[in-house]
Coordinates of C-alpha atoms in Angstrom, one line a residue:
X2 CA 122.2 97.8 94.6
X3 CA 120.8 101.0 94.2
X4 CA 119.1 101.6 90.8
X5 CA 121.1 104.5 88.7
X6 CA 117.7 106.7 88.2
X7 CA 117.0 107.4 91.7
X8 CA 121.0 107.5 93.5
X9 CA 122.8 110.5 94.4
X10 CA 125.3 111.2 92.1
X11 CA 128.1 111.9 94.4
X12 CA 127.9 109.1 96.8
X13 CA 125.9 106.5 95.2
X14 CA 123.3 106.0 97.7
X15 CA 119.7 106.3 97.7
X16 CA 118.5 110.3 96.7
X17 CA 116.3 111.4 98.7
X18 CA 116.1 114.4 96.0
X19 CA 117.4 117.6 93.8
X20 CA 119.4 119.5 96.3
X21 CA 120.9 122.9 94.9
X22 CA 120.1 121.6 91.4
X23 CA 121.5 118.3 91.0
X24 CA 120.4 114.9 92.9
X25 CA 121.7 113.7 95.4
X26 CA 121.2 111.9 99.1
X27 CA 120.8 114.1 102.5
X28 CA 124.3 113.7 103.6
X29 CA 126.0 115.0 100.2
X30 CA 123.3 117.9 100.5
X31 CA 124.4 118.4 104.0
X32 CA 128.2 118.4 103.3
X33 CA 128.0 120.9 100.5
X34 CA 125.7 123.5 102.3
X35 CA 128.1 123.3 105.3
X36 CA 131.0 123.4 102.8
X37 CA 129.3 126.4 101.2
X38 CA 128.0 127.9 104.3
X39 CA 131.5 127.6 106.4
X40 CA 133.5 128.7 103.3
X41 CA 135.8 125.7 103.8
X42 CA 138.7 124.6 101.3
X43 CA 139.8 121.3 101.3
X44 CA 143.3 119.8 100.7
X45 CA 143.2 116.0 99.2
X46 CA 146.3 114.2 100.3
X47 CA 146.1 111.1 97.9
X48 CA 146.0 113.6 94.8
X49 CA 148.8 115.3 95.9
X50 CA 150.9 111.9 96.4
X51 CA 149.7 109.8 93.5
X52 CA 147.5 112.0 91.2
X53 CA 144.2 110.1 91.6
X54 CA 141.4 111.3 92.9
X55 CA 139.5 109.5 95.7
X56 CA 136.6 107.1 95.5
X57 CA 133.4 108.7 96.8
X58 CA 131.1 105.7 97.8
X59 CA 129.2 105.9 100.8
X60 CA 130.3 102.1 101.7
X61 CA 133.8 104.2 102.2
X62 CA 134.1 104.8 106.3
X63 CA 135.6 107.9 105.2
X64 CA 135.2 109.9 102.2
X65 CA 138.1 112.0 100.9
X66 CA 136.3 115.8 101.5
X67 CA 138.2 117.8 99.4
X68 CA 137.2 115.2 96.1
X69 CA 134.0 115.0 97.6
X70 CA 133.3 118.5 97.0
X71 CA 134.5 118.4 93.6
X72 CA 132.2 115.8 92.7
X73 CA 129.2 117.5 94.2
X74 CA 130.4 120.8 91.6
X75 CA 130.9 118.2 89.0
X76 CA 127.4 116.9 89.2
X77 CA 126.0 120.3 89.1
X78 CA 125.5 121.8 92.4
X79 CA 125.1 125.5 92.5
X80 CA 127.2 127.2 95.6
X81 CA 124.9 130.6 94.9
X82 CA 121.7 128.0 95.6
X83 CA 123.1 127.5 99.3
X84 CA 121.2 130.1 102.0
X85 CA 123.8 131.5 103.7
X86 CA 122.8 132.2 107.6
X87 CA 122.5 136.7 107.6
X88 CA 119.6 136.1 104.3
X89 CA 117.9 133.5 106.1
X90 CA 115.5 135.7 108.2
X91 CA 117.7 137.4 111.3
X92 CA 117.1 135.5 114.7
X93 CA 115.1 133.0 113.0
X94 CA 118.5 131.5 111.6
X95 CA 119.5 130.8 114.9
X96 CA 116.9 128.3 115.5
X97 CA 117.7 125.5 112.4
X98 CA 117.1 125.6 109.3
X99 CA 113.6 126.2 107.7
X100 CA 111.7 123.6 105.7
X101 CA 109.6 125.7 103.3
X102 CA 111.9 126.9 101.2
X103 CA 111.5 127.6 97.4
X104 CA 114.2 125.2 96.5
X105 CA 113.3 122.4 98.5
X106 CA 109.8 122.2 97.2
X107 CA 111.1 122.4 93.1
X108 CA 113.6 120.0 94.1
X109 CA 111.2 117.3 95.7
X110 CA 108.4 118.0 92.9
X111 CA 110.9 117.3 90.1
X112 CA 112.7 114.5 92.1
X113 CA 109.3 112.8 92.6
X114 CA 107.9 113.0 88.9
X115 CA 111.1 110.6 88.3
X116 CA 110.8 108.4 91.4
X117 CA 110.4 104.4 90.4
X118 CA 110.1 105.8 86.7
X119 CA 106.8 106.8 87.3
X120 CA 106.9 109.3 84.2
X121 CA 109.2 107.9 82.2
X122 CA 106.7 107.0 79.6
X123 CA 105.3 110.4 79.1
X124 CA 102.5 110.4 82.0
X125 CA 102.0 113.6 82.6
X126 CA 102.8 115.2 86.0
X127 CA 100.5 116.6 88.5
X128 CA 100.2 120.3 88.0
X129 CA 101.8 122.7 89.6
X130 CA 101.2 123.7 93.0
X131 CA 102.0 126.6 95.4
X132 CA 105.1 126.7 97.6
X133 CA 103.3 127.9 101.0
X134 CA 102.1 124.8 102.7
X135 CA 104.7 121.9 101.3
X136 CA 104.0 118.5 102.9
X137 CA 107.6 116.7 103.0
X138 CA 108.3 113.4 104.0
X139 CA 111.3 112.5 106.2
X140 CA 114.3 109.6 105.1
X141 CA 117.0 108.7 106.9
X142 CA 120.3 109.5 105.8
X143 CA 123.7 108.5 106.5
X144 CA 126.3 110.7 107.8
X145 CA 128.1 113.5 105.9
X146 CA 131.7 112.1 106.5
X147 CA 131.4 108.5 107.1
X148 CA 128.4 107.2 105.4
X149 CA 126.0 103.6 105.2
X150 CA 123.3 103.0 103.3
X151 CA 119.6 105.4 103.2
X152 CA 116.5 105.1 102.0
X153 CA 115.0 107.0 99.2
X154 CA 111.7 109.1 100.1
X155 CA 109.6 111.7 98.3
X156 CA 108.2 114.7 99.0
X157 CA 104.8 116.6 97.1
X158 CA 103.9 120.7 97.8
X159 CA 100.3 121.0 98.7
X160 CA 97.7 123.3 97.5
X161 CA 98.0 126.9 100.1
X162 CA 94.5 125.7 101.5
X163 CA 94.4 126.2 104.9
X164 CA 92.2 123.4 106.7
X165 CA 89.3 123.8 108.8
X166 CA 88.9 123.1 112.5
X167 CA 86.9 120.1 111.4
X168 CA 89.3 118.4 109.9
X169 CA 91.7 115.5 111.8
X170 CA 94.9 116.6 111.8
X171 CA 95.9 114.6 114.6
X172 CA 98.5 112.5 113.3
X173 CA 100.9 115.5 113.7
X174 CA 102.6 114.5 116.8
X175 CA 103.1 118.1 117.5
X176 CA 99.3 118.1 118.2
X177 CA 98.9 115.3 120.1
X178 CA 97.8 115.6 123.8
X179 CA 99.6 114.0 126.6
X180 CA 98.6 111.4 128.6
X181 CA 97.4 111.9 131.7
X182 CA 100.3 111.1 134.7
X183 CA 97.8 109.0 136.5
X184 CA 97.3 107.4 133.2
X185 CA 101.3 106.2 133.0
X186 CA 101.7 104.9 136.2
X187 CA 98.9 102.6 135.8
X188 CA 100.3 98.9 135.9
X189 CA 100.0 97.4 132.1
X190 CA 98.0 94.3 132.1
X191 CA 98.5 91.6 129.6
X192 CA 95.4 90.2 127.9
X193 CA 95.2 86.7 127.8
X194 CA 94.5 86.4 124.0
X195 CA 96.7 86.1 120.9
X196 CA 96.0 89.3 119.6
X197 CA 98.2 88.5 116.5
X198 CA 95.9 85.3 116.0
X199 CA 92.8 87.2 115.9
X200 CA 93.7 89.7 113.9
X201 CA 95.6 87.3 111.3
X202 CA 92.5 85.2 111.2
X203 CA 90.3 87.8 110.4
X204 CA 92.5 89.5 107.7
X205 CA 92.4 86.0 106.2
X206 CA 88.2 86.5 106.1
X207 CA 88.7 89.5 104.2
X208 CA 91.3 88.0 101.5
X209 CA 87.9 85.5 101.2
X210 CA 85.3 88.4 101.3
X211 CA 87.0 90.0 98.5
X212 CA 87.4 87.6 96.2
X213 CA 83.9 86.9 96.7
X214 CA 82.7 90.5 96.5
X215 CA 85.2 91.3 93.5
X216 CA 86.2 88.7 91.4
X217 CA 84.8 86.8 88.6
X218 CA 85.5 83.3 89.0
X219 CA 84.4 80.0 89.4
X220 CA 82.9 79.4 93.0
X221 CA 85.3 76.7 93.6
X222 CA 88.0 79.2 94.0
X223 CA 86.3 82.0 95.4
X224 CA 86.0 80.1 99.1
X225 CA 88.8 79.3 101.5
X226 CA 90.7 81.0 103.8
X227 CA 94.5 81.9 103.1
X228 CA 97.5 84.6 103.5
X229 CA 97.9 84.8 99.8
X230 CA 96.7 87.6 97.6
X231 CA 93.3 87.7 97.1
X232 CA 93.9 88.2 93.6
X233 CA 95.8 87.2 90.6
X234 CA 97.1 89.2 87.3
X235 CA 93.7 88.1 86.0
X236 CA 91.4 89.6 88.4
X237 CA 92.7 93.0 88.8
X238 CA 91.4 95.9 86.0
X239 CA 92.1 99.4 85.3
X240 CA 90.3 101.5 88.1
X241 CA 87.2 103.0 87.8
X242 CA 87.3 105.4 90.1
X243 CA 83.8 105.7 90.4
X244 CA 83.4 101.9 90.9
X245 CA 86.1 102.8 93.9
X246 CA 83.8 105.1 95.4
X247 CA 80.6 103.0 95.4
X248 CA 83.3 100.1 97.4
X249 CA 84.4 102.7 100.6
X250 CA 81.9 101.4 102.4
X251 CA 82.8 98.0 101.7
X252 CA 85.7 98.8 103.0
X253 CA 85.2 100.7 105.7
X254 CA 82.6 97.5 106.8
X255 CA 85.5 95.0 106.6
X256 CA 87.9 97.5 108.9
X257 CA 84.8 97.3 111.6
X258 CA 84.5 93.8 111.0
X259 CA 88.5 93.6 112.0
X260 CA 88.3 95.5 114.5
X261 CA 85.3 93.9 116.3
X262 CA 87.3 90.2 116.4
X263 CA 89.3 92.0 119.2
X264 CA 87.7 91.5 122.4
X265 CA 88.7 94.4 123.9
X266 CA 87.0 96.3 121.6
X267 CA 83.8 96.2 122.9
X268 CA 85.5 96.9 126.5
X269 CA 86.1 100.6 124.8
X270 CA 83.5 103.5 125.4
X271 CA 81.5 104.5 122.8
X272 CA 83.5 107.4 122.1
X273 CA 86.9 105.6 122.3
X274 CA 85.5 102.9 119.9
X275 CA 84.9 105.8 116.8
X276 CA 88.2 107.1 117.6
X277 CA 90.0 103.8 117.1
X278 CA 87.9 102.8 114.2
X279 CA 88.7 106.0 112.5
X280 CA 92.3 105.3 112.5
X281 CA 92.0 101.9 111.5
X282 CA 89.9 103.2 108.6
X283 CA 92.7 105.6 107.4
X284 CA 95.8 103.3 108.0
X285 CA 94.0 100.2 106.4
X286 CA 92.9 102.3 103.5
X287 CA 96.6 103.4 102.8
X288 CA 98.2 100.0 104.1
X289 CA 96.0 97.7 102.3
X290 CA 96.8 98.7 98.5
X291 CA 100.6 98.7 99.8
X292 CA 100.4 94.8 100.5
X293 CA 98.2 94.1 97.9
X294 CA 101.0 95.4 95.4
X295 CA 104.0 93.7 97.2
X296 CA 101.9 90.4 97.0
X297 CA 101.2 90.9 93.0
X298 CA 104.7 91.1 92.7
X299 CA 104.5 93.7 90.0
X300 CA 105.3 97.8 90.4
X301 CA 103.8 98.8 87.2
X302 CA 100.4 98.4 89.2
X303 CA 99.0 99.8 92.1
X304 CA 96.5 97.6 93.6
X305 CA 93.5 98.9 95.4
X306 CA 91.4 96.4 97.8
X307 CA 88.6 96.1 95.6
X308 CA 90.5 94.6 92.2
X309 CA 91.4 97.7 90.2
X310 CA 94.9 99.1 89.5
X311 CA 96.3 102.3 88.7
X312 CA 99.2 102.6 86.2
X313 CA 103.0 103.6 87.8
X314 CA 104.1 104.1 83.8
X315 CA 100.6 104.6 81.6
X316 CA 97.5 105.8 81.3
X317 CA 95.6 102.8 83.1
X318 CA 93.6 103.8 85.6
X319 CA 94.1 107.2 84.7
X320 CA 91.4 108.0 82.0
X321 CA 88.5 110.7 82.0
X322 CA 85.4 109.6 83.3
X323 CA 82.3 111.5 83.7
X324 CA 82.7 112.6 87.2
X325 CA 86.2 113.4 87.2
X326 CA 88.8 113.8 84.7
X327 CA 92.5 112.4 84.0
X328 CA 94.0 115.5 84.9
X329 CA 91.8 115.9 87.8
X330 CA 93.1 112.5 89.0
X331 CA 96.6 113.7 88.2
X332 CA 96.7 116.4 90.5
X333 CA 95.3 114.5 93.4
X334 CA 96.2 111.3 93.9
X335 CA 100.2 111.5 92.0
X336 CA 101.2 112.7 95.0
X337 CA 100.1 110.1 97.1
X338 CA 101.2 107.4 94.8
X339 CA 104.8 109.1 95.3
X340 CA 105.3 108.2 98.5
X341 CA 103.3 105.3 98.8
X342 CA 105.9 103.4 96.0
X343 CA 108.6 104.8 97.2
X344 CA 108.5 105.3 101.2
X345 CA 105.9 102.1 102.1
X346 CA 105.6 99.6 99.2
X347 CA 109.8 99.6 98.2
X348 CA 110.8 99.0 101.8
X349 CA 108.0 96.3 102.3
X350 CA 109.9 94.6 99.2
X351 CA 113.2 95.1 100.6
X352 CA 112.2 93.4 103.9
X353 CA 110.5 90.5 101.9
X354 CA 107.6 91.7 104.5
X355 CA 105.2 88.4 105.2
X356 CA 101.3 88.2 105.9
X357 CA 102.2 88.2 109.8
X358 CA 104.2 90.7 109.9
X359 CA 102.2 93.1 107.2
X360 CA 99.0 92.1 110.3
X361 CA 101.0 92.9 112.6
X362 CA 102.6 96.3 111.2
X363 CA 98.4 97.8 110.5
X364 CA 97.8 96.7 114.2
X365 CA 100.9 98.3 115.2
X366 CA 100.1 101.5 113.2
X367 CA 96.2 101.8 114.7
X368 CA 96.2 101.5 118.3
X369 CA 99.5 103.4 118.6
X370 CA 98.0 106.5 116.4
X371 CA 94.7 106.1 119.1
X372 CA 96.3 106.5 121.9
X373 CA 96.7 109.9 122.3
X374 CA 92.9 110.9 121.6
X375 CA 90.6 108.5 123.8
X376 CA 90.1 108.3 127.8
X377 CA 92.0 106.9 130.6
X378 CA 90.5 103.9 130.7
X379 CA 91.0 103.4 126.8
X380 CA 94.2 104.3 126.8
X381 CA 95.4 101.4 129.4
X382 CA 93.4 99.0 127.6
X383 CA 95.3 99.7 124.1
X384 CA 98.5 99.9 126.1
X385 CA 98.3 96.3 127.3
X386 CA 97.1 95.4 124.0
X387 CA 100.4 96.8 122.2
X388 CA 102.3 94.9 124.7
X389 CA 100.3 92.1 123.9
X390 CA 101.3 92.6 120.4
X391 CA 104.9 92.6 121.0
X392 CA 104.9 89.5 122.4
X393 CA 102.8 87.7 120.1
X394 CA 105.0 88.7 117.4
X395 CA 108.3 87.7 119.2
X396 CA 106.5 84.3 119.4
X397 CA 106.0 84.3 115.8
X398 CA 109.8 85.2 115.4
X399 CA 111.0 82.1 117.3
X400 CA 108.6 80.0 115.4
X401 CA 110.9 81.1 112.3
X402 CA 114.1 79.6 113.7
X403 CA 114.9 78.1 110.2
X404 CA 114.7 81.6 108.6
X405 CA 116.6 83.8 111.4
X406 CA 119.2 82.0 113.0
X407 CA 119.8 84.3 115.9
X408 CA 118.1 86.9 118.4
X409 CA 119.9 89.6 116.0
X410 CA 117.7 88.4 113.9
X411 CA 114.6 89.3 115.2
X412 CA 115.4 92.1 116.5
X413 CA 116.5 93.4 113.1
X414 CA 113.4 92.4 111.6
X415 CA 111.2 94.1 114.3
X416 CA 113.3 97.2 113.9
X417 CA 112.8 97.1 110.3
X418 CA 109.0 96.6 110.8
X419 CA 108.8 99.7 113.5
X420 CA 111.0 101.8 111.0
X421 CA 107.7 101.6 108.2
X422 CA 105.8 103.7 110.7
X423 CA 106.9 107.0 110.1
X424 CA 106.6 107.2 106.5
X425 CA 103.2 105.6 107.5
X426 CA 101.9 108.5 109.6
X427 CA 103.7 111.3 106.9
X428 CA 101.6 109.7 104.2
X429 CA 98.5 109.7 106.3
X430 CA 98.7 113.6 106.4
X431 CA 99.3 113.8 103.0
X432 CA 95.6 111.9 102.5
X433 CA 93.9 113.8 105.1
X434 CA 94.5 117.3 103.5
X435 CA 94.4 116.0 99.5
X436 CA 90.9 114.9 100.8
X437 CA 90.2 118.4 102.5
X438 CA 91.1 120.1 99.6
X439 CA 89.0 117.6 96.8
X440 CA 86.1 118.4 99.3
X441 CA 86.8 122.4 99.4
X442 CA 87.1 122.6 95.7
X443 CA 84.1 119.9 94.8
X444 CA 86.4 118.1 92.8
X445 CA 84.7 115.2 92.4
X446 CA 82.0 113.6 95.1
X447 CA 83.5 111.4 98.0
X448 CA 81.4 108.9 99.6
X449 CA 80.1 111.1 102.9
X450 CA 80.9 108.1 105.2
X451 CA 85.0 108.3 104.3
X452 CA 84.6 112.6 104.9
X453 CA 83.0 112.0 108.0
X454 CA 85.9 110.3 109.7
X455 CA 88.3 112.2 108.0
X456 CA 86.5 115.6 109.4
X457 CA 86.9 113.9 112.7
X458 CA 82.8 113.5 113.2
X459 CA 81.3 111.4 115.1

């Protein structure tokens, strides 16, 4: 059931924003601007018969259009917000639809102040930024005429910073460079490992090591190895976000240690070994806080990996501190909390997203996100090792006969689990450049160790 604060008001699904000033879901955007754009009149055949109008749900296999139009005017939609094709640029309207507009950044900005009711207890909202660089993140949405279910997502304009050379911005796929056609013929050979094992063993250690390193508690309960959270209602505390700064490298130390379980990992050239610990750094640092807040079971708190929590509804987390202030927080990290709750944590919830799966998901998001910057050599190696992967988790999948009944099952569930990774690598962008532009404008001091990998130094 989607919640009433965050569904489009014509069809009832998930919004993925404010399209032409009123929410609504992609599909309902996409059917008036087409409506609008086409200058199409619609006949409804029911209200001519009977004198009802039609029920727009998206469950519907097919929507009435001519009520569904009247809807979207009901609700607010403005036909003069619609870009009709000669004002949109000459040629340039020929080739799609462009993506920086005016109105699709003030839409997403306001949509997101509201998403999860992250402001609705008077937080203040991050300032406001320019419209030239917008960072907007994808969602799925269902048909214009016969519609299913879609996912919510949220979208945050950027600062108009453009970012160095130094910087990594290779998570754009645009960027990426191909692999070499030697590189793809070369037969894929399957380690004989359980990757999966390893890696769930060793995220285990780190539940352990964290407890140890950040909670205050009776030794007894500090030691022993387990896929629970780490910690309880008790143990987590407002952030201090300078406390978080002096625990990167904690962090960053526990990622290497993860890494180094796998044996292949010392099989990797120098080179190829920074590469892939760089992305495990970044992923881990945005996956980490997701699971940890799907495991404490409670949205009003965003869990970081070393104990402290920022408020989704207060001021917790939020306050002035000596280094940085609350509206200094505001304007860099809201935006990331945006997506992260709504694109990442909600559809970990939704999936009811386990400890093998969530180990399986960061070593997933890692190697696949290397491959495109190390050698030849590295490059089969973490091939086999994805494979590897896949089959370690279908093993796991049969294991959980009692919970999926059939190979529809699975399948669905790895589907699910692959479908996380693109609002995975948007949201990874999104960090990169907020940390370019805290760095450019000396807003407050990051630990040099988390800049260098993000500047892509070795």
């Amino acid at each position: 059931m989607v919640s009433p604060d965050f569904e489009c008001r014509v069809c009832h699904a998930y919004a993925t924003g404010l399209h032409f000033g009123a929410q609504s879901c992609q599909a309902c955007c996409a059917f008036f601007r087409r409506s609008v754009v086409l200058k199409r009149n619609y006949l409804c055949q029911k209200l001519s018969k009977i004198g009802a109008n039609c029920p727009i749900v998206y469950t519907e296999k097919v929507l009435c259009r001519s009520c569904r139009m009247v809807k979207c005017l009901t609700i607010g939609m403005n036909k003069n917000a619609v870009q009709l094709p000669e004002k949109r640029g000459g040629d340039h309207a020929k080739k799609g639809r462009a993506y920086f507009t005016k109105s699709g950044l003030l839409r997403n900005k306001r949509f997101a102040n509201n998403a999860f009711g992250l402001c609705s207890d008077g937080l203040p909202t991050a300032p406001r930024r320019s419209a030239d660089s917008p960072l907007s993140s994808a969602s799925s949405a269902h048909s214009a005429d016969c519609p299913s279910s879609s996912s919510a997502s949220s979208s945050s304009a950027s600062l108009t910073i453009h970012p160095s050379s130094s910087f990594d911005h290779s998570f754009s796929t645009s960027s990426l460079p191909r692999p070499s056609p030697i590189a793809s013929f070369r037969p894929v050979v399957v380690p004989n490992w359980d990757i999966l094992g390893l890696f769930i063993e060793e995220e285990m250690r780190i539940g352990e090591r964290r407890r140890i390193l950040f909670c205050e508690r009776p030794v007894a309960s500090l030691l022993g190895r387990n896929k629970s959270c780490p910690f309880s209602r008790e143990d987590i505390r407002p952030l201090s976000f300078q406390e978080f700064r002096r625990s990167i490298r904690t962090h960053i130390l526990l990622v290497y240690e993860w890494l180094r379980v796998w044996p292949g990992f010392a099989r990797l050239a120098i080179a190829d070994q920074i590469t892939l610990l760089r992305k495990c750094v970044l992923y881990h640092t945005i996956l980490d806080p997701c699971f940890l807040t799907t495991q404490m079971g409670d949205l009003d708190k965003f869990v970081l990996p070393n104990g402290g929590y920022v408020s989704t509804k207060r001021d917790e987390g939020w306050e002035d501190e000596p280094e940085i202030s609350r509206d200094t927080k505001m304007s860099i990290y809201w935006p990331l909390l945006v997506p992260l709750m709504c694109n990442i944590v909600s559809p970990m919830l939704l999936m009811r997203l386990d400890f093998d799966e969530f180990v399986a998901l960061k070593a997933f998001v890692s190697f696949q996100m290397t491959l495109p910057d190390v050698s030849s050599a590295g490059r089969a190696l973490i091939s086999s090792e994805l494979s590897s992967l896949c089959q370690s988790l279908h093993k796991y999948y049969e294991t959980k006969s009692e919970t999926f009944k059939n190979g529809l099952g699975h399948a669905e569930r790895f589907g699910n689990l692959l479908l996380l990774l693109s609002p995975i690598f948007e949201t990874a962008n999104i960090f990169v450049e907020s940390h370019h532009i805290i760095q450019f404008f000396d807003l407050w001091e990051m630990d040099s160790l988390m800049l260098q990998f993000l500047k892509n130094k070795s």
